[in-house]
PDB file of C-alpha atoms in Angstrom:
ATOM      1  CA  UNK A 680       0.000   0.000   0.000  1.00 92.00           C
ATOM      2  CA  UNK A 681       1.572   3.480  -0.836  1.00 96.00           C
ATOM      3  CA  UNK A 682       0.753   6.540   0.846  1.00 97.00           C
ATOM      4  CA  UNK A 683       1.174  10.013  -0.301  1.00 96.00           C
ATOM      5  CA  UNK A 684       0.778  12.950   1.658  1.00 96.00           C
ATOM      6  CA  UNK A 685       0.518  16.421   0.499  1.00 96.00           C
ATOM      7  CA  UNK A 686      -0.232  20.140   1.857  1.00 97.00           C
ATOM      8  CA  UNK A 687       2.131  20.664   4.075  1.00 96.00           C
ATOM      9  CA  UNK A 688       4.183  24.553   4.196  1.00 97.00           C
ATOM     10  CA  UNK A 689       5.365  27.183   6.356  1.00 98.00           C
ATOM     11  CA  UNK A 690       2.263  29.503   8.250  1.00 98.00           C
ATOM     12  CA  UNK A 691       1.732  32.071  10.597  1.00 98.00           C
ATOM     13  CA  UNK A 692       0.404  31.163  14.239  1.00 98.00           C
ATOM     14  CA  UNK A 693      -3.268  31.347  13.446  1.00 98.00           C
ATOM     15  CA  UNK A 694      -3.417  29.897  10.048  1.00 98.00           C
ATOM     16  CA  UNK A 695      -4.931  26.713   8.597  1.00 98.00           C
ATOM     17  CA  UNK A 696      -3.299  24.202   6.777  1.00 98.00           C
ATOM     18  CA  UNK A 697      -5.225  21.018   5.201  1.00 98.00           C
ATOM     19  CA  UNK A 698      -3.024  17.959   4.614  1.00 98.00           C
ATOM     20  CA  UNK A 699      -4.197  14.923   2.149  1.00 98.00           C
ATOM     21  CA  UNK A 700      -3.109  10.935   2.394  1.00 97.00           C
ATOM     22  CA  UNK A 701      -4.001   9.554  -0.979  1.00 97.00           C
ATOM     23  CA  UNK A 702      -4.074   5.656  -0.195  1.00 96.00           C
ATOM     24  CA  UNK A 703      -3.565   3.313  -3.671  1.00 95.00           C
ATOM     25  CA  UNK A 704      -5.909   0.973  -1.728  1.00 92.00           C
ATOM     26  CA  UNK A 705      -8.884   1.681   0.698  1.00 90.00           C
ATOM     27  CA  UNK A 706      -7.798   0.859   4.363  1.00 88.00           C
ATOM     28  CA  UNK A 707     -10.404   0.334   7.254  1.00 90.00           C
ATOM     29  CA  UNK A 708      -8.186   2.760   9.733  1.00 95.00           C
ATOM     30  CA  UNK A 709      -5.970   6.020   8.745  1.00 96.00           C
ATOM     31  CA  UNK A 710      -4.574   7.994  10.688  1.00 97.00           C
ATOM     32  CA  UNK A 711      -2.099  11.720  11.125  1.00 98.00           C
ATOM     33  CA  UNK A 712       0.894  11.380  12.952  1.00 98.00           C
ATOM     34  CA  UNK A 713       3.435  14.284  13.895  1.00 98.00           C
ATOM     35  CA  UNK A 714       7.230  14.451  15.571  1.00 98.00           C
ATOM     36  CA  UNK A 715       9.327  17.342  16.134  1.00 97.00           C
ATOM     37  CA  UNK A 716      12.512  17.760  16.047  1.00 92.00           C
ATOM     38  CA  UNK A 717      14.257  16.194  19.046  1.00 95.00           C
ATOM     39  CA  UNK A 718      10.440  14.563  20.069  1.00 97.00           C
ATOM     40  CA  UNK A 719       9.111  10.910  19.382  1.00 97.00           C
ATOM     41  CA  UNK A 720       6.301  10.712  17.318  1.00 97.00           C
ATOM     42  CA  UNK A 721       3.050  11.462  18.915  1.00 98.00           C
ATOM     43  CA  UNK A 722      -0.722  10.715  17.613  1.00 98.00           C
ATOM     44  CA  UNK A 723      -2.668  13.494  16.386  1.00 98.00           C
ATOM     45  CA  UNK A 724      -6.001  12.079  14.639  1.00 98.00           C
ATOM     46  CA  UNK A 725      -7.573   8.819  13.432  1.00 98.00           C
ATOM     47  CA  UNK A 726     -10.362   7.807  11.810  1.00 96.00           C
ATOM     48  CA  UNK A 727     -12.388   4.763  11.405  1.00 93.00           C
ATOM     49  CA  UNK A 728     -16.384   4.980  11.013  1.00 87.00           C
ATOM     50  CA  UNK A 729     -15.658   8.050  13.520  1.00 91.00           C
ATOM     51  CA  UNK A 730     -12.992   9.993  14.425  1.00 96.00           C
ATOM     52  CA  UNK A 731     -10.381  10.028  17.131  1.00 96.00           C
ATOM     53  CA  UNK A 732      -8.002  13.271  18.423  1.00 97.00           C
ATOM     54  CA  UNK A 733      -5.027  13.972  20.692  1.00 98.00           C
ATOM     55  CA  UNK A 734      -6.000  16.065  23.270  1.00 98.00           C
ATOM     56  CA  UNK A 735      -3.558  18.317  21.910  1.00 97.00           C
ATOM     57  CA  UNK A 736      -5.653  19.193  18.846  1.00 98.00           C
ATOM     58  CA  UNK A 737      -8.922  18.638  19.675  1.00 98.00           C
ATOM     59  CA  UNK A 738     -11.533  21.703  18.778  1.00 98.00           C
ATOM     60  CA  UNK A 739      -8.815  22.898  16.389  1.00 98.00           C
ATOM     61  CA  UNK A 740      -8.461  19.934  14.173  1.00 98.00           C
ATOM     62  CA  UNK A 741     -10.278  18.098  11.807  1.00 98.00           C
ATOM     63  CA  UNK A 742      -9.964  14.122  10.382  1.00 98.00           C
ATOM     64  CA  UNK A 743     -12.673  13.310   7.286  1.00 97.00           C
ATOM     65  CA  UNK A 744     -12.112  10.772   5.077  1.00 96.00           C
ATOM     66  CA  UNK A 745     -13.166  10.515   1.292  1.00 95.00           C
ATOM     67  CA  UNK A 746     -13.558   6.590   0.713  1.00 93.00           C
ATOM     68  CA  UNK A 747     -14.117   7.137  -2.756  1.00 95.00           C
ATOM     69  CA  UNK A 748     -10.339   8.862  -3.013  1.00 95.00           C
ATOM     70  CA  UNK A 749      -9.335   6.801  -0.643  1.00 95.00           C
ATOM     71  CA  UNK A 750      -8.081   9.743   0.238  1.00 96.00           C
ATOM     72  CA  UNK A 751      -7.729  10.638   4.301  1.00 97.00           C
ATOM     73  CA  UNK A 752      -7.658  15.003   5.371  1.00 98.00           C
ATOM     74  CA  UNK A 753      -6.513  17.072   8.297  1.00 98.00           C
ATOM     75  CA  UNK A 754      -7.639  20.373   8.259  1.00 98.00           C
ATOM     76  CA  UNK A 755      -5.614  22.426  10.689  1.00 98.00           C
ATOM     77  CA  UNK A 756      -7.473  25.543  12.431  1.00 98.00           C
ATOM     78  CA  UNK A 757      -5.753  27.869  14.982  1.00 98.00           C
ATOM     79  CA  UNK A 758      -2.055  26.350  14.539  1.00 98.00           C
ATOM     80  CA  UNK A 759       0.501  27.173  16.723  1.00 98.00           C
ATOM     81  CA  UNK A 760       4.067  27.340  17.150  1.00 97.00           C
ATOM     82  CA  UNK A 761       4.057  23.869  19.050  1.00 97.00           C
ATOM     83  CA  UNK A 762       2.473  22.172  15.668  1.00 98.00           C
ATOM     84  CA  UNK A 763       5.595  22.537  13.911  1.00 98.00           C
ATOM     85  CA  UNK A 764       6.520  18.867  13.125  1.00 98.00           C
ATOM     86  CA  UNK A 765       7.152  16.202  10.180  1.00 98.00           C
ATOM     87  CA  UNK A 766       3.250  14.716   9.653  1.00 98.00           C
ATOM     88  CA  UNK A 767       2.974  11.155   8.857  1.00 98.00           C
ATOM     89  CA  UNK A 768      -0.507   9.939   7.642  1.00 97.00           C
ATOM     90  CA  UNK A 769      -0.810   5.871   8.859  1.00 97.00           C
ATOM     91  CA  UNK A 770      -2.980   3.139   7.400  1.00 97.00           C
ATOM     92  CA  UNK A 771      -4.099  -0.281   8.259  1.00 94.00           C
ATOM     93  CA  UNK A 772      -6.997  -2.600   9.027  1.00 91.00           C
ATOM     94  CA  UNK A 773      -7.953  -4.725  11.873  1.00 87.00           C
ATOM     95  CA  UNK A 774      -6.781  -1.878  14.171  1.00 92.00           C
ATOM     96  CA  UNK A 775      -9.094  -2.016  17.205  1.00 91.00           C
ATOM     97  CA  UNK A 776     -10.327   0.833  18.785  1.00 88.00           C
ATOM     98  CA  UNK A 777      -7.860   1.038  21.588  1.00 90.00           C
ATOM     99  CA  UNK A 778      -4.876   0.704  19.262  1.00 93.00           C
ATOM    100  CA  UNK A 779      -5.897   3.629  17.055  1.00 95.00           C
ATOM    101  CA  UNK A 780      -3.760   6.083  18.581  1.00 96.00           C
ATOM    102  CA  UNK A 781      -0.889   4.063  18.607  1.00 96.00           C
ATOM    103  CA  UNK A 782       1.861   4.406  15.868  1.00 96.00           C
ATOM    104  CA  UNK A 783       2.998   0.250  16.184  1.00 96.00           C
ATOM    105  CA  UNK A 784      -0.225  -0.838  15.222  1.00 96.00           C
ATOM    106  CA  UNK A 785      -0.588   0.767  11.527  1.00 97.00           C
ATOM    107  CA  UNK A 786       1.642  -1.163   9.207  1.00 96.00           C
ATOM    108  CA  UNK A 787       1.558   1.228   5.979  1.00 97.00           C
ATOM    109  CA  UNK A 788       3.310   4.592   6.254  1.00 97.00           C
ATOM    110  CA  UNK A 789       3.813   7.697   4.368  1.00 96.00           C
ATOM    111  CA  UNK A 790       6.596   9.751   3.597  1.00 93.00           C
ATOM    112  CA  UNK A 791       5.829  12.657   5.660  1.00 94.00           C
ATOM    113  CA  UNK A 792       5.016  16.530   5.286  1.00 97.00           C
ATOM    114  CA  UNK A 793       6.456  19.336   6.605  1.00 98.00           C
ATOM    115  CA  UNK A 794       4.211  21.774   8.521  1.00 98.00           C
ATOM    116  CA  UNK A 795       5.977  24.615  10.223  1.00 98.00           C
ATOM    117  CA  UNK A 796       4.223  27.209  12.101  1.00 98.00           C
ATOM    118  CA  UNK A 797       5.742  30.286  13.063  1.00 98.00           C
ATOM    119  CA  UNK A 798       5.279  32.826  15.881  1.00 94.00           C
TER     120      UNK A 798
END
Protein backbone atom coordinates (compact mmCIF):
# COMPACT_ATOMS: atom_id res chain seq x y z
CA UNK A 1 0.00 0.00 0.00
CA UNK A 2 1.57 3.48 -0.84
CA UNK A 3 0.75 6.54 0.85
CA UNK A 4 1.17 10.01 -0.30
CA UNK A 5 0.78 12.95 1.66
CA UNK A 6 0.52 16.42 0.50
CA UNK A 7 -0.23 20.14 1.86
CA UNK A 8 2.13 20.66 4.08
CA UNK A 9 4.18 24.55 4.20
CA UNK A 10 5.37 27.18 6.36
CA UNK A 11 2.26 29.50 8.25
CA UNK A 12 1.73 32.07 10.60
CA UNK A 13 0.40 31.16 14.24
CA UNK A 14 -3.27 31.35 13.45
CA UNK A 15 -3.42 29.90 10.05
CA UNK A 16 -4.93 26.71 8.60
CA UNK A 17 -3.30 24.20 6.78
CA UNK A 18 -5.23 21.02 5.20
CA UNK A 19 -3.02 17.96 4.61
CA UNK A 20 -4.20 14.92 2.15
CA UNK A 21 -3.11 10.94 2.39
CA UNK A 22 -4.00 9.55 -0.98
CA UNK A 23 -4.07 5.66 -0.19
CA UNK A 24 -3.56 3.31 -3.67
CA UNK A 25 -5.91 0.97 -1.73
CA UNK A 26 -8.88 1.68 0.70
CA UNK A 27 -7.80 0.86 4.36
CA UNK A 28 -10.40 0.33 7.25
CA UNK A 29 -8.19 2.76 9.73
CA UNK A 30 -5.97 6.02 8.75
CA UNK A 31 -4.57 7.99 10.69
CA UNK A 32 -2.10 11.72 11.12
CA UNK A 33 0.89 11.38 12.95
CA UNK A 34 3.43 14.28 13.89
CA UNK A 35 7.23 14.45 15.57
CA UNK A 36 9.33 17.34 16.13
CA UNK A 37 12.51 17.76 16.05
CA UNK A 38 14.26 16.19 19.05
CA UNK A 39 10.44 14.56 20.07
CA UNK A 40 9.11 10.91 19.38
CA UNK A 41 6.30 10.71 17.32
CA UNK A 42 3.05 11.46 18.91
CA UNK A 43 -0.72 10.71 17.61
CA UNK A 44 -2.67 13.49 16.39
CA UNK A 45 -6.00 12.08 14.64
CA UNK A 46 -7.57 8.82 13.43
CA UNK A 47 -10.36 7.81 11.81
CA UNK A 48 -12.39 4.76 11.41
CA UNK A 49 -16.38 4.98 11.01
CA UNK A 50 -15.66 8.05 13.52
CA UNK A 51 -12.99 9.99 14.42
CA UNK A 52 -10.38 10.03 17.13
CA UNK A 53 -8.00 13.27 18.42
CA UNK A 54 -5.03 13.97 20.69
CA UNK A 55 -6.00 16.07 23.27
CA UNK A 56 -3.56 18.32 21.91
CA UNK A 57 -5.65 19.19 18.85
CA UNK A 58 -8.92 18.64 19.68
CA UNK A 59 -11.53 21.70 18.78
CA UNK A 60 -8.82 22.90 16.39
CA UNK A 61 -8.46 19.93 14.17
CA UNK A 62 -10.28 18.10 11.81
CA UNK A 63 -9.96 14.12 10.38
CA UNK A 64 -12.67 13.31 7.29
CA UNK A 65 -12.11 10.77 5.08
CA UNK A 66 -13.17 10.51 1.29
CA UNK A 67 -13.56 6.59 0.71
CA UNK A 68 -14.12 7.14 -2.76
CA UNK A 69 -10.34 8.86 -3.01
CA UNK A 70 -9.34 6.80 -0.64
CA UNK A 71 -8.08 9.74 0.24
CA UNK A 72 -7.73 10.64 4.30
CA UNK A 73 -7.66 15.00 5.37
CA UNK A 74 -6.51 17.07 8.30
CA UNK A 75 -7.64 20.37 8.26
CA UNK A 76 -5.61 22.43 10.69
CA UNK A 77 -7.47 25.54 12.43
CA UNK A 78 -5.75 27.87 14.98
CA UNK A 79 -2.06 26.35 14.54
CA UNK A 80 0.50 27.17 16.72
CA UNK A 81 4.07 27.34 17.15
CA UNK A 82 4.06 23.87 19.05
CA UNK A 83 2.47 22.17 15.67
CA UNK A 84 5.59 22.54 13.91
CA UNK A 85 6.52 18.87 13.12
CA UNK A 86 7.15 16.20 10.18
CA UNK A 87 3.25 14.72 9.65
CA UNK A 88 2.97 11.16 8.86
CA UNK A 89 -0.51 9.94 7.64
CA UNK A 90 -0.81 5.87 8.86
CA UNK A 91 -2.98 3.14 7.40
CA UNK A 92 -4.10 -0.28 8.26
CA UNK A 93 -7.00 -2.60 9.03
CA UNK A 94 -7.95 -4.72 11.87
CA UNK A 95 -6.78 -1.88 14.17
CA UNK A 96 -9.09 -2.02 17.21
CA UNK A 97 -10.33 0.83 18.78
CA UNK A 98 -7.86 1.04 21.59
CA UNK A 99 -4.88 0.70 19.26
CA UNK A 100 -5.90 3.63 17.05
CA UNK A 101 -3.76 6.08 18.58
CA UNK A 102 -0.89 4.06 18.61
CA UNK A 103 1.86 4.41 15.87
CA UNK A 104 3.00 0.25 16.18
CA UNK A 105 -0.22 -0.84 15.22
CA UNK A 106 -0.59 0.77 11.53
CA UNK A 107 1.64 -1.16 9.21
CA UNK A 108 1.56 1.23 5.98
CA UNK A 109 3.31 4.59 6.25
CA UNK A 110 3.81 7.70 4.37
CA UNK A 111 6.60 9.75 3.60
CA UNK A 112 5.83 12.66 5.66
CA UNK A 113 5.02 16.53 5.29
CA UNK A 114 6.46 19.34 6.61
CA UNK A 115 4.21 21.77 8.52
CA UNK A 116 5.98 24.61 10.22
CA UNK A 117 4.22 27.21 12.10
CA UNK A 118 5.74 30.29 13.06
CA UNK A 119 5.28 32.83 15.88
Amino acid sequence: VQLQASGGGLVQAGDSLRLSCAASERKIVMGWFRQAPGKEREFVAAIKSYPSYADSVKGRFTISRDNAKNTVYLQMNNLKPEDTAVYYCAAGSGIILSSMSNGAAYPYWGQGTQVTVSS
